[in-house]
């Protein structure tokens, strides 16, 4: 299966609810590469790349997030592969 890269933003109650750490846990489980970080306006920004099926699985998970999150919107766009290795939480 082909590798793809998605970049975008998650809106709602997504800061202060372990959203970034939970995203990293899911990405690690799916063997994906990329990063996640909080944005000053209250959203979470994410860039993820890997096998298409796994990337799509994480994208679907982002719409729910961890138990305390209240996701209102996920806006992801396909991007060229970045060649990132590993998945990190950016501060």
PDB file of C-alpha atoms in Angstrom:
ATOM      1  CA  UNK A   1       0.000   0.000   0.000  1.00  0.00           C
ATOM      2  CA  UNK A   2       1.164   3.537  -0.720  1.00  0.00           C
ATOM      3  CA  UNK A   3       2.454   5.994   1.859  1.00  0.00           C
ATOM      4  CA  UNK A   4       0.553   9.247   2.286  1.00  0.00           C
ATOM      5  CA  UNK A   5       0.870  12.406   4.379  1.00  0.00           C
ATOM      6  CA  UNK A   6      -1.969  14.381   5.965  1.00  0.00           C
ATOM      7  CA  UNK A   7      -1.665  17.759   7.682  1.00  0.00           C
ATOM      8  CA  UNK A   8      -4.331  19.766   9.418  1.00  0.00           C
ATOM      9  CA  UNK A   9      -6.133  20.955  12.496  1.00  0.00           C
ATOM     10  CA  UNK A  10      -8.492  19.562  15.099  1.00  0.00           C
ATOM     11  CA  UNK A  11     -10.961  21.969  16.741  1.00  0.00           C
ATOM     12  CA  UNK A  12     -13.066  21.738  19.877  1.00  0.00           C
ATOM     13  CA  UNK A  13     -12.111  20.924  23.455  1.00  0.00           C
ATOM     14  CA  UNK A  14      -8.789  19.396  22.464  1.00  0.00           C
ATOM     15  CA  UNK A  15      -6.276  21.100  24.761  1.00  0.00           C
ATOM     16  CA  UNK A  16      -5.804  20.033  28.360  1.00  0.00           C
ATOM     17  CA  UNK A  17      -7.447  16.633  27.773  1.00  0.00           C
ATOM     18  CA  UNK A  18      -4.345  14.570  26.835  1.00  0.00           C
ATOM     19  CA  UNK A  19      -5.189  14.903  23.143  1.00  0.00           C
ATOM     20  CA  UNK A  20      -1.567  15.269  21.994  1.00  0.00           C
ATOM     21  CA  UNK A  21      -0.248  12.393  24.106  1.00  0.00           C
ATOM     22  CA  UNK A  22      -3.146  10.160  23.080  1.00  0.00           C
ATOM     23  CA  UNK A  23      -2.499  11.024  19.416  1.00  0.00           C
ATOM     24  CA  UNK A  24       1.142  10.045  19.832  1.00  0.00           C
ATOM     25  CA  UNK A  25       0.106   6.773  21.487  1.00  0.00           C
ATOM     26  CA  UNK A  26      -2.218   5.962  18.576  1.00  0.00           C
ATOM     27  CA  UNK A  27       0.402   6.949  15.989  1.00  0.00           C
ATOM     28  CA  UNK A  28       3.007   4.768  17.692  1.00  0.00           C
ATOM     29  CA  UNK A  29       0.562   1.843  17.777  1.00  0.00           C
ATOM     30  CA  UNK A  30      -0.064   2.298  14.030  1.00  0.00           C
ATOM     31  CA  UNK A  31       3.663   2.766  13.295  1.00  0.00           C
ATOM     32  CA  UNK A  32       3.141   6.250  11.845  1.00  0.00           C
ATOM     33  CA  UNK A  33       5.520   9.181  11.543  1.00  0.00           C
ATOM     34  CA  UNK A  34       4.901  12.868  12.173  1.00  0.00           C
ATOM     35  CA  UNK A  35       4.049  15.261  14.981  1.00  0.00           C
ATOM     36  CA  UNK A  36       1.256  16.905  16.942  1.00  0.00           C
ATOM     37  CA  UNK A  37       1.172  20.250  18.774  1.00  0.00           C
ATOM     38  CA  UNK A  38      -1.127  22.762  20.422  1.00  0.00           C
ATOM     39  CA  UNK A  39      -1.887  25.990  18.550  1.00  0.00           C
ATOM     40  CA  UNK A  40      -2.390  29.311  20.365  1.00  0.00           C
ATOM     41  CA  UNK A  41      -6.006  29.571  19.144  1.00  0.00           C
ATOM     42  CA  UNK A  42      -7.018  26.381  21.018  1.00  0.00           C
ATOM     43  CA  UNK A  43      -6.770  23.926  18.139  1.00  0.00           C
ATOM     44  CA  UNK A  44      -4.369  21.007  17.766  1.00  0.00           C
ATOM     45  CA  UNK A  45      -2.200  20.778  14.647  1.00  0.00           C
ATOM     46  CA  UNK A  46      -1.146  17.385  13.340  1.00  0.00           C
ATOM     47  CA  UNK A  47       1.036  16.058  10.543  1.00  0.00           C
ATOM     48  CA  UNK A  48       1.047  12.325   9.995  1.00  0.00           C
ATOM     49  CA  UNK A  49       2.506  10.074   7.332  1.00  0.00           C
ATOM     50  CA  UNK A  50       2.740   6.374   6.740  1.00  0.00           C
ATOM     51  CA  UNK A  51       0.877   3.541   5.089  1.00  0.00           C
ATOM     52  CA  UNK A  52      -2.432   4.861   3.772  1.00  0.00           C
ATOM     53  CA  UNK A  53      -4.653   2.489   5.739  1.00  0.00           C
ATOM     54  CA  UNK A  54      -2.943   3.338   9.022  1.00  0.00           C
ATOM     55  CA  UNK A  55      -3.030   7.088   8.295  1.00  0.00           C
ATOM     56  CA  UNK A  56      -6.761   6.870   7.535  1.00  0.00           C
ATOM     57  CA  UNK A  57      -7.300   4.921  10.775  1.00  0.00           C
ATOM     58  CA  UNK A  58      -5.587   7.660  12.784  1.00  0.00           C
ATOM     59  CA  UNK A  59      -7.592  10.315  10.910  1.00  0.00           C
ATOM     60  CA  UNK A  60     -10.801   8.562  11.962  1.00  0.00           C
ATOM     61  CA  UNK A  61      -9.563   8.349  15.572  1.00  0.00           C
ATOM     62  CA  UNK A  62      -8.799  12.109  15.561  1.00  0.00           C
ATOM     63  CA  UNK A  63     -12.536  12.762  15.118  1.00  0.00           C
ATOM     64  CA  UNK A  64     -13.169  11.252  18.564  1.00  0.00           C
ATOM     65  CA  UNK A  65      -9.886  11.688  20.416  1.00  0.00           C
ATOM     66  CA  UNK A  66      -9.419  10.657  24.041  1.00  0.00           C
ATOM     67  CA  UNK A  67     -12.343  10.312  26.439  1.00  0.00           C
ATOM     68  CA  UNK A  68     -12.364  13.919  27.723  1.00  0.00           C
ATOM     69  CA  UNK A  69     -12.031  15.557  24.281  1.00  0.00           C
ATOM     70  CA  UNK A  70     -14.964  17.155  22.499  1.00  0.00           C
ATOM     71  CA  UNK A  71     -13.959  17.340  18.831  1.00  0.00           C
ATOM     72  CA  UNK A  72     -16.052  19.681  16.695  1.00  0.00           C
ATOM     73  CA  UNK A  73     -14.036  19.626  13.460  1.00  0.00           C
ATOM     74  CA  UNK A  74     -11.119  17.822  11.838  1.00  0.00           C
ATOM     75  CA  UNK A  75      -9.685  19.473   8.721  1.00  0.00           C
ATOM     76  CA  UNK A  76      -6.954  17.363   7.095  1.00  0.00           C
ATOM     77  CA  UNK A  77      -5.377  17.906   3.691  1.00  0.00           C
ATOM     78  CA  UNK A  78      -3.082  15.576   1.794  1.00  0.00           C
ATOM     79  CA  UNK A  79       0.490  16.877   1.520  1.00  0.00           C
ATOM     80  CA  UNK A  80       3.710  15.658  -0.116  1.00  0.00           C
ATOM     81  CA  UNK A  81       5.611  13.151   2.018  1.00  0.00           C
ATOM     82  CA  UNK A  82       7.937  14.898   4.476  1.00  0.00           C
ATOM     83  CA  UNK A  83      10.305  12.003   5.173  1.00  0.00           C
ATOM     84  CA  UNK A  84       9.819  12.239   8.940  1.00  0.00           C
ATOM     85  CA  UNK A  85      10.919   9.353  11.143  1.00  0.00           C
ATOM     86  CA  UNK A  86       9.075   8.695  14.389  1.00  0.00           C
ATOM     87  CA  UNK A  87       6.139  10.549  15.918  1.00  0.00           C
ATOM     88  CA  UNK A  88       6.606  13.328  18.477  1.00  0.00           C
ATOM     89  CA  UNK A  89       4.633  15.812  20.533  1.00  0.00           C
ATOM     90  CA  UNK A  90       5.927  19.272  19.674  1.00  0.00           C
ATOM     91  CA  UNK A  91       5.920  21.866  22.426  1.00  0.00           C
TER      92      UNK A  91
END
